[in-house]
Short mmCIF file of C-alpha atoms and ligand atoms in Angstrom, two decimals:
data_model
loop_
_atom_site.label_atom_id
_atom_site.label_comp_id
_atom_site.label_asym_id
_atom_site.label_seq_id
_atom_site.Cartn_x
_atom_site.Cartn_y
_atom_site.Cartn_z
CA UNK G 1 -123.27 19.42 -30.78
CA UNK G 2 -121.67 16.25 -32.45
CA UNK G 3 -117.75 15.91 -31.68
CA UNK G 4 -116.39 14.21 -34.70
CA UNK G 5 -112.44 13.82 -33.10
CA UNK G 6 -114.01 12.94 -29.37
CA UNK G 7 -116.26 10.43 -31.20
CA UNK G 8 -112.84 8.93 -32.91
CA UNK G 9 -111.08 8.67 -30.06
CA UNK G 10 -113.85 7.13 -27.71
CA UNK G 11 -114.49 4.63 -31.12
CA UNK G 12 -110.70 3.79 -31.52
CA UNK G 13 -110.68 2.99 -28.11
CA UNK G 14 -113.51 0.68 -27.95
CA UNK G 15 -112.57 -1.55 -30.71
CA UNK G 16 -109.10 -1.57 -29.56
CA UNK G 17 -110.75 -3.26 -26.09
CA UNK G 18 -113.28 -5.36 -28.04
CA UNK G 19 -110.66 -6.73 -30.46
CA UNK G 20 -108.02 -7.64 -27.76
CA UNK G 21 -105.37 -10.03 -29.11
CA UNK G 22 -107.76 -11.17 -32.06
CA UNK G 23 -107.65 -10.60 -35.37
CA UNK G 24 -110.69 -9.00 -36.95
CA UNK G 25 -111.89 -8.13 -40.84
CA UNK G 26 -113.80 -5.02 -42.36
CA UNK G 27 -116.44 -5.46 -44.92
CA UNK G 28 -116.12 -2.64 -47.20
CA UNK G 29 -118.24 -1.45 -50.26
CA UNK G 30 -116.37 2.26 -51.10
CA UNK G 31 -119.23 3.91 -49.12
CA UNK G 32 -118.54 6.58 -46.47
CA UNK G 33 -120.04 4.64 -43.69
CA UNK G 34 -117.95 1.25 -44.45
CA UNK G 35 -114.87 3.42 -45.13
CA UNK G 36 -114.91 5.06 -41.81
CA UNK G 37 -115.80 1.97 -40.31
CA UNK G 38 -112.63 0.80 -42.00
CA UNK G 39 -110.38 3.71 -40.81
CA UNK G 40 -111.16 3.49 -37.21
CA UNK G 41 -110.49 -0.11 -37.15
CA UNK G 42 -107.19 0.34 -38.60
CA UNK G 43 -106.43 2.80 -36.35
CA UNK G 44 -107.17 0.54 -33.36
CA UNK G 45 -106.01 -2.40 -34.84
CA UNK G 46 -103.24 -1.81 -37.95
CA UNK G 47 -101.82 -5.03 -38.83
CA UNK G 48 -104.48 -7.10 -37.39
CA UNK G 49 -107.48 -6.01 -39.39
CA UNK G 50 -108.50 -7.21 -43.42
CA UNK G 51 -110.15 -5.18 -45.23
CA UNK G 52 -112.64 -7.47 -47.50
CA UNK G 53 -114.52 -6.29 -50.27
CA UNK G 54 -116.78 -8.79 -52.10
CA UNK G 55 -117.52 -8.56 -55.48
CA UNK G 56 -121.03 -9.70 -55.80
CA UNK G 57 -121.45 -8.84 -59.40
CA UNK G 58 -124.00 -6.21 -58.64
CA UNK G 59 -121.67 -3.03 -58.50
CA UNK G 60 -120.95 0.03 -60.27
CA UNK G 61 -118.22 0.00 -63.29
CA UNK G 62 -114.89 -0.80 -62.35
CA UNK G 63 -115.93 -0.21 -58.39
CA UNK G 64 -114.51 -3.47 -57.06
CA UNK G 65 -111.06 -2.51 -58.04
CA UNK G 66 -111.25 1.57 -57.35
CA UNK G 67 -112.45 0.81 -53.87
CA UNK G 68 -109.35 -1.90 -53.28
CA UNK G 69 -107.01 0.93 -54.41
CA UNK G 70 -107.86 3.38 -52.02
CA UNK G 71 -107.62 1.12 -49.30
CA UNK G 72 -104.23 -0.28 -50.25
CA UNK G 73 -103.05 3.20 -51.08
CA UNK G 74 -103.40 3.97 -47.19
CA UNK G 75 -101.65 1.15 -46.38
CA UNK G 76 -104.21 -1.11 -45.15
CA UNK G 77 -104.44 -5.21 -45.55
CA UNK G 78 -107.33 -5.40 -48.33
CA UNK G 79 -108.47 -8.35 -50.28
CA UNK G 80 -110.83 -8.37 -52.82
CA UNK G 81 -113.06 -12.09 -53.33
CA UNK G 82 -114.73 -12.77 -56.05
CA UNK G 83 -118.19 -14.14 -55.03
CA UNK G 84 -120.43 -13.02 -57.99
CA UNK G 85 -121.55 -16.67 -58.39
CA UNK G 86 -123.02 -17.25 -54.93
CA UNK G 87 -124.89 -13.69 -54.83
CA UNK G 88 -126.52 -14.78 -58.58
CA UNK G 89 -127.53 -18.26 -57.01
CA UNK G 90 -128.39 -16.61 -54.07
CA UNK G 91 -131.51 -14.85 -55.76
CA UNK G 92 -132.01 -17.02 -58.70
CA UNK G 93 -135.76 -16.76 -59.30
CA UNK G 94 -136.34 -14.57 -56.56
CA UNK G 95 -138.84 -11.90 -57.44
CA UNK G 96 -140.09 -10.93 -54.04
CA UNK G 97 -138.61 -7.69 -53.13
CA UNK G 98 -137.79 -8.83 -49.39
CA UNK G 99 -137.14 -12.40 -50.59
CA UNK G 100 -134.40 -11.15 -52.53
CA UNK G 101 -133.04 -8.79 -50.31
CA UNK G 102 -133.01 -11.38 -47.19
CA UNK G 103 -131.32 -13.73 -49.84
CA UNK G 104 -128.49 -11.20 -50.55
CA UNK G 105 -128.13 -10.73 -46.97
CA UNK G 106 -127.94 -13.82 -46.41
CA UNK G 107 -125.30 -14.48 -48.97
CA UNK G 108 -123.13 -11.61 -47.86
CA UNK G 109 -123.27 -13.10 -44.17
CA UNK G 110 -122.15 -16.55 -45.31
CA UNK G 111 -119.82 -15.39 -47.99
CA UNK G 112 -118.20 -13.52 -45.08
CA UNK G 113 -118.07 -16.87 -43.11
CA UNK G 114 -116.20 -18.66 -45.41
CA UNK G 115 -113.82 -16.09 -45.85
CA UNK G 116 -113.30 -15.44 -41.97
CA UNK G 117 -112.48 -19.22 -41.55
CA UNK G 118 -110.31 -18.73 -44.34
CA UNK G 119 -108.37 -15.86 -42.34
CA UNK G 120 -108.81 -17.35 -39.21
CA UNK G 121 -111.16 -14.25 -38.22
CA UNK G 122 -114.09 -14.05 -36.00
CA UNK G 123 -114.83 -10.64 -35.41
CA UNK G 124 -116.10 -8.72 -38.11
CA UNK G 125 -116.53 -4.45 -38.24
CA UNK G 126 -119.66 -3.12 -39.71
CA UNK G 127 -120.89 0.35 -41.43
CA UNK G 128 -124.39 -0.22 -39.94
CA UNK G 129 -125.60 3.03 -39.69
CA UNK G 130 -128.48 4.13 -37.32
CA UNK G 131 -131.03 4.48 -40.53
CA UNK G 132 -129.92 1.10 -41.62
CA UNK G 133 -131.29 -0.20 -38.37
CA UNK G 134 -134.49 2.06 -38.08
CA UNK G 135 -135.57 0.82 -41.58
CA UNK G 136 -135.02 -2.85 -40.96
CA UNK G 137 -136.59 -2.90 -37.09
CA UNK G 138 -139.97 -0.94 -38.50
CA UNK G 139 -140.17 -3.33 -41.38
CA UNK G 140 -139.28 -1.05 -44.16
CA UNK G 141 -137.18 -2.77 -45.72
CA UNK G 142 -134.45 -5.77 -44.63
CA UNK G 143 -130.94 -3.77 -44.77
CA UNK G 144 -128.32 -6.29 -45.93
CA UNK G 145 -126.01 -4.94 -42.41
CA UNK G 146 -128.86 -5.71 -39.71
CA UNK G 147 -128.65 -8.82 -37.87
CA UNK G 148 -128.46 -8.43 -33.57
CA UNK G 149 -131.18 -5.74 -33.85
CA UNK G 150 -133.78 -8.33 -35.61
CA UNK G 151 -132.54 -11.20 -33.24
CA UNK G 152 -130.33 -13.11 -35.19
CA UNK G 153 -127.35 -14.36 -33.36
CA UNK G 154 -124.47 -13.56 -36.19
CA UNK G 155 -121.72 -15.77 -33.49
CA UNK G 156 -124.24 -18.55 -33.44
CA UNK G 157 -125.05 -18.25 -37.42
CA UNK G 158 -121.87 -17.02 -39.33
CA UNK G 159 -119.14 -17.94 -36.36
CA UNK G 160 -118.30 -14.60 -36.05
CA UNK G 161 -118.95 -11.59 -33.60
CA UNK G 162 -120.09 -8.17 -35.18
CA UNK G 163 -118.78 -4.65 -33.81
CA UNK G 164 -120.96 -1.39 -35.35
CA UNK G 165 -118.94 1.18 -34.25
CA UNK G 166 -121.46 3.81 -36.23
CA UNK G 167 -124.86 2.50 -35.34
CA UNK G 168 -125.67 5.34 -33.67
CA UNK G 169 -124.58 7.72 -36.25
CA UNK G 170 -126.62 8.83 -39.08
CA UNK G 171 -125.04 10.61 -42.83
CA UNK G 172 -124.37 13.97 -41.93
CA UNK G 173 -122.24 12.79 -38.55
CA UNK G 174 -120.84 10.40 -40.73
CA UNK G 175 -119.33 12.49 -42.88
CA UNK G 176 -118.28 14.61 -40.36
CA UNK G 177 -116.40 11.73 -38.89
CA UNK G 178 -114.84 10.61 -42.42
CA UNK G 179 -113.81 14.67 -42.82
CA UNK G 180 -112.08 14.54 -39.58
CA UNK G 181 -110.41 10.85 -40.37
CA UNK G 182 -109.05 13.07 -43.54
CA UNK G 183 -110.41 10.77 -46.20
CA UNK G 184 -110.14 11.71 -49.76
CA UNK G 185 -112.63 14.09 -50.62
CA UNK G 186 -114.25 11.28 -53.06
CA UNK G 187 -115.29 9.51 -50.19
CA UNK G 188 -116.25 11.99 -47.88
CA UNK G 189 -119.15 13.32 -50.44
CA UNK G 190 -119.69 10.02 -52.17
CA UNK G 191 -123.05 9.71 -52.76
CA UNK G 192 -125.09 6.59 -50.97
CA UNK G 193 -125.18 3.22 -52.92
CA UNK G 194 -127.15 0.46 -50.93
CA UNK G 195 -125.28 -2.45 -49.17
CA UNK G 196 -127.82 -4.88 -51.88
CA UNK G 197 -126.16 -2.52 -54.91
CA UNK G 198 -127.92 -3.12 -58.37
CA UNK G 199 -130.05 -6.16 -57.14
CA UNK G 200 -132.52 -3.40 -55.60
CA UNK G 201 -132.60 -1.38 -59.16
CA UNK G 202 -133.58 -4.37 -61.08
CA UNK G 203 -137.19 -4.72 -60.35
CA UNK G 204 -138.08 -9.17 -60.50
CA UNK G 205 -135.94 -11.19 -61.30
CA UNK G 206 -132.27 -10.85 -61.00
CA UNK G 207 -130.35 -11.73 -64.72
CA UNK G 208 -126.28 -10.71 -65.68
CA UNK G 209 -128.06 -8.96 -68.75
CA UNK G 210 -130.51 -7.16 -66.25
CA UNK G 211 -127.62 -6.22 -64.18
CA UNK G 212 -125.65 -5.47 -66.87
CA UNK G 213 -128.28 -2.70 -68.53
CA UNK G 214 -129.18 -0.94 -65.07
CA UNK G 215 -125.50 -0.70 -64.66
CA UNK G 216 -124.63 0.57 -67.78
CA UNK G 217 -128.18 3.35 -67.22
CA UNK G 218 -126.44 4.30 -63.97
CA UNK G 219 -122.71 5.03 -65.48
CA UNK G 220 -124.60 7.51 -67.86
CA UNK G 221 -126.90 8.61 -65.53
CA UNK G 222 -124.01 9.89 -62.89
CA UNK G 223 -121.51 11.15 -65.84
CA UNK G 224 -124.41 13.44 -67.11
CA UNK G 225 -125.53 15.28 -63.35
CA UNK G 226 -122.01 15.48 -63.44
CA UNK G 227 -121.86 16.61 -59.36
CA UNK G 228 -124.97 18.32 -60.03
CA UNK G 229 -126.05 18.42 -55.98
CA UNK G 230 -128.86 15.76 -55.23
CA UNK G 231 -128.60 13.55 -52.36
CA UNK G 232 -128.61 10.40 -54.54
CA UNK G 233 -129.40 9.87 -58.41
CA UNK G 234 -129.60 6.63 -60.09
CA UNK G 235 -131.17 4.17 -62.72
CA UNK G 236 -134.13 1.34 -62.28
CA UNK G 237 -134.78 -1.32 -64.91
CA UNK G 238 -138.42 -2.37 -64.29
CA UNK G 239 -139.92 -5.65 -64.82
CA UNK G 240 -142.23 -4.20 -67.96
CA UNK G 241 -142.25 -3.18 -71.50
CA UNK G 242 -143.45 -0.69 -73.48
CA UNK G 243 -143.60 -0.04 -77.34
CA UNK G 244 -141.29 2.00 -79.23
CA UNK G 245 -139.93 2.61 -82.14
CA UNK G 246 -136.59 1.67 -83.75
CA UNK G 247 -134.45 4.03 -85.68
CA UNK G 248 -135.38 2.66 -88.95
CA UNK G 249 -139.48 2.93 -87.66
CA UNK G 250 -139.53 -0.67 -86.34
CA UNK G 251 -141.50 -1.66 -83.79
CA UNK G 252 -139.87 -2.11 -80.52
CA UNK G 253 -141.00 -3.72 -77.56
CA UNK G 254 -138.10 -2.64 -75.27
CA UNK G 255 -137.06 -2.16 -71.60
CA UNK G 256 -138.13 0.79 -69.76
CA UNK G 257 -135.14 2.92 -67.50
CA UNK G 258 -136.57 4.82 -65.02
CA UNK G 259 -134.41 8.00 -63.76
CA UNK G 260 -134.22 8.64 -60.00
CA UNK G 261 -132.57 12.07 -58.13
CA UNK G 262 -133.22 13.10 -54.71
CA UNK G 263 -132.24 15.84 -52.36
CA UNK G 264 -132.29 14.45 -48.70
CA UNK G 265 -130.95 15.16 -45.50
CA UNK G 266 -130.44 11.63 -44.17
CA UNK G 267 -132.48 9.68 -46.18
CA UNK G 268 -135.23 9.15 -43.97
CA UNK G 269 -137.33 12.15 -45.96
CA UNK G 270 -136.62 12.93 -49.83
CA UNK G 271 -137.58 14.84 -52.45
CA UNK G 272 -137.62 14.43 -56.47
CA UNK G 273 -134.46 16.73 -57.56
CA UNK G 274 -135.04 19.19 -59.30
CA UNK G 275 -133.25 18.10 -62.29
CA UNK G 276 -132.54 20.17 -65.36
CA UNK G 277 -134.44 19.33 -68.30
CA UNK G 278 -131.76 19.61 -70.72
CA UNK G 279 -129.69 17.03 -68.63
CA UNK G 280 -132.56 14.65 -68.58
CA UNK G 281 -133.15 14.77 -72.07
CA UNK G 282 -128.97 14.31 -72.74
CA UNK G 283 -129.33 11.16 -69.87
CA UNK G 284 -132.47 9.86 -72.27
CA UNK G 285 -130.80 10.07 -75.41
CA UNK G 286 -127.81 8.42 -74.33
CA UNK G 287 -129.54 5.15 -72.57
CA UNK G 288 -131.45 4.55 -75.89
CA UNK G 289 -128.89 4.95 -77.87
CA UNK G 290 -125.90 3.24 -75.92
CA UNK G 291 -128.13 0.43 -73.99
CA UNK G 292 -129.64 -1.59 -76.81
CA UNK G 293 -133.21 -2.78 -75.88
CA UNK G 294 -134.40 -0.03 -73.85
CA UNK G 295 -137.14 2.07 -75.63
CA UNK G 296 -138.23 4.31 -72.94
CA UNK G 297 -137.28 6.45 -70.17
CA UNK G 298 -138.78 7.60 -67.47
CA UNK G 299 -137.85 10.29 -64.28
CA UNK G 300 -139.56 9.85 -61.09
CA UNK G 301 -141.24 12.57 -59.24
CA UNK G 302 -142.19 11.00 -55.72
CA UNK G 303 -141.55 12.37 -52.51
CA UNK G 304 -140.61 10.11 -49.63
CA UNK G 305 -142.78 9.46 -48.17
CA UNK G 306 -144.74 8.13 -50.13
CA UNK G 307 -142.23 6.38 -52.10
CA UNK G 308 -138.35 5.06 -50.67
CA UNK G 309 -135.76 6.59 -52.25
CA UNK G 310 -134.88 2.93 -53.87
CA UNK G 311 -137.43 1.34 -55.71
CA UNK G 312 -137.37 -1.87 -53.51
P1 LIG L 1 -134.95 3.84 -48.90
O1 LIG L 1 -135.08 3.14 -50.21
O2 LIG L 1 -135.29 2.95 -47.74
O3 LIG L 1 -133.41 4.17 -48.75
O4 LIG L 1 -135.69 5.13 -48.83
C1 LIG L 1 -132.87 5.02 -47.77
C2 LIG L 1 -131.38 5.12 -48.02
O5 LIG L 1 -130.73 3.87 -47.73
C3 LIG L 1 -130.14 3.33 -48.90
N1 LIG L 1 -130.45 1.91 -48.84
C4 LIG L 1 -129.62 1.01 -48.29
N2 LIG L 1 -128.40 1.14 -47.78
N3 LIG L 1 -128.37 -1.18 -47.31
C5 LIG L 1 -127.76 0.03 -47.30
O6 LIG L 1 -126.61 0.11 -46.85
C6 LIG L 1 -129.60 -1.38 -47.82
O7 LIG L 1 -130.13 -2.49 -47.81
C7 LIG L 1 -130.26 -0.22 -48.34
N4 LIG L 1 -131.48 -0.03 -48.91
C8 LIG L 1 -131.58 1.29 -49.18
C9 LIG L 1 -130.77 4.05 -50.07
O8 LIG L 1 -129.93 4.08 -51.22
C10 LIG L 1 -131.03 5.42 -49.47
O9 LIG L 1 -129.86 6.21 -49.46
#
């Protein structure tokens, strides 16, 4: 049986020895795994760690900001950087799905460099979970937050060491943990959001106006299951069209939103929710009408396997 406050203590500990009269930073996204991450390493370290959250450009509405709140509202160092620019350069033209995920990575890892030069850092804490790793090492798919465990020497290629202080943990024991580290409630049940964000829900290649439609599909998408209980639910924008119709019976060759909702355990295995039809339909009307140049909309029914829970 898991022990949550045994596995705090013996964590706390750990970094406290690892850290030693450094400084270190946190890279934080508002997820449960990076938030504990974060809380631990405060409580080994207080003063001495930075919380960091980058804002790639590729997040939810207004996360950037809510997730710097809650961490300053504890009482912990936070800084939020503004790196949109290098994460769209990053993957400009990129269409490859593990082209453009090894690019984000890439660009999170550096972006992190400059910044730990910048605070005179060079030990970073991590959220890698142990499905984060288990994906990467059997070539699922390259998680943004796996480096040592695919040989790449983050000391020799950032300038920084990495400490994982949940790598062997997977979601459920997670959010044990975060219960147990009292963190708000929002946190504790937040649904996973993947260290690449948006850049994994816009199928090709990576645009602002891309971004900016799968982002606004997801805001309605999550208001409308309104806590309904699925282990994730979310919007895709794929690379394809289909034709519609306008309102005043023009043809339209729009965008096509596909719906995604999953019940899971710990994302290894998933299911298609099942989602109530009237809520579809309300989450179909409103990405027509409210994202112009979509003109379909589509809900996915695959298990995984087959399918991954994110569309690349
Ligand atoms: P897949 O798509 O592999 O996703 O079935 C399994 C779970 O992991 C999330 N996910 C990620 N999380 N970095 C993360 O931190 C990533 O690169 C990443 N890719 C997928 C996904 O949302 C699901 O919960």
């Amino acid at each position: 049986m898991f022990d949550a406050k045994q596995f705090i203590e013996e964590q706390v500990e750990r970094i406290r020895q690892e850290v030693g009269a450094e400084k270190a930073m946190v890279a934080a996204s508002g997820g449960v795994d990076s938030s504990v991450t974060t809380v631990l390493g405060f409580k080994a370290l207080k003063d001495k760690l930075t919380v960091v959250f980058l804002d790639n450009g590729l997040m939810r509405e207004g996360e950037p900001e809510a997730v710097v709140k809650v961490f300053k509202d504890m009482g912990i160092k936070t800084k939020l950087y503004d790196v949109k620019k290098n994460f769209f350069q990053a993957m400009n033209n990129l269409t490859d799905p593990e082209e453009k995920r090894k690019a984000f990575r890439q660009a999170f890892y550096k972006s992190l460099a400059r910044i730990a030069r910048q605070l005179g850092v060079r030990i970073l804490l991590q959220g890698t979970i142990a499905a984060d790793i288990s994906e990467t090492v059997r070539g699922v798919k390259s998680q943004h937050n796996v480096l040592e465990q695919i040989g790449i020497n983050p000391l020799q290629e950032f300038g920084y060491r990495i400490i994982e202080p949940i790598k062997e943990l997977y979601k459920p024991e997670v959010r044990q943990v975060a219960k147990e580290l009292k963190l708000p409630d929002s946190i504790v049940n937040r649904k996973p959001f993947p260290g690449p964000a948006l850049s994994v829900r816009v199928i090709g290649e990576i645009k602002p106006e891309k971004v900016e439609m799968v982002r606004k599909a997801t805001k309605i998408v999550e208001e409308e299951s309104n806590n309904f209980p699925s282990f994730q639910i979310f919007a895709v924008l794929l690379n394809d069209r289909a034709t519609g119709l306008t309102d005043k019976g023009e043809r339209a060759y729009g965008n096509i939103i596909v719906i995604r909702a999953v019940d899971s355990r710990d994302a290894m295995t998933a299911e298609a929710t099942k989602m109530p039809w009237d809520r579809l339909l309300k989450m179909e009307k409103r990405i027509i009408s409210e994202i112009p140049g979509v003109s379909r909309v589509l809900y996915d029914l695959t298990s995984k396997p087959p399918a991954t829970i994110e569309f690349e």
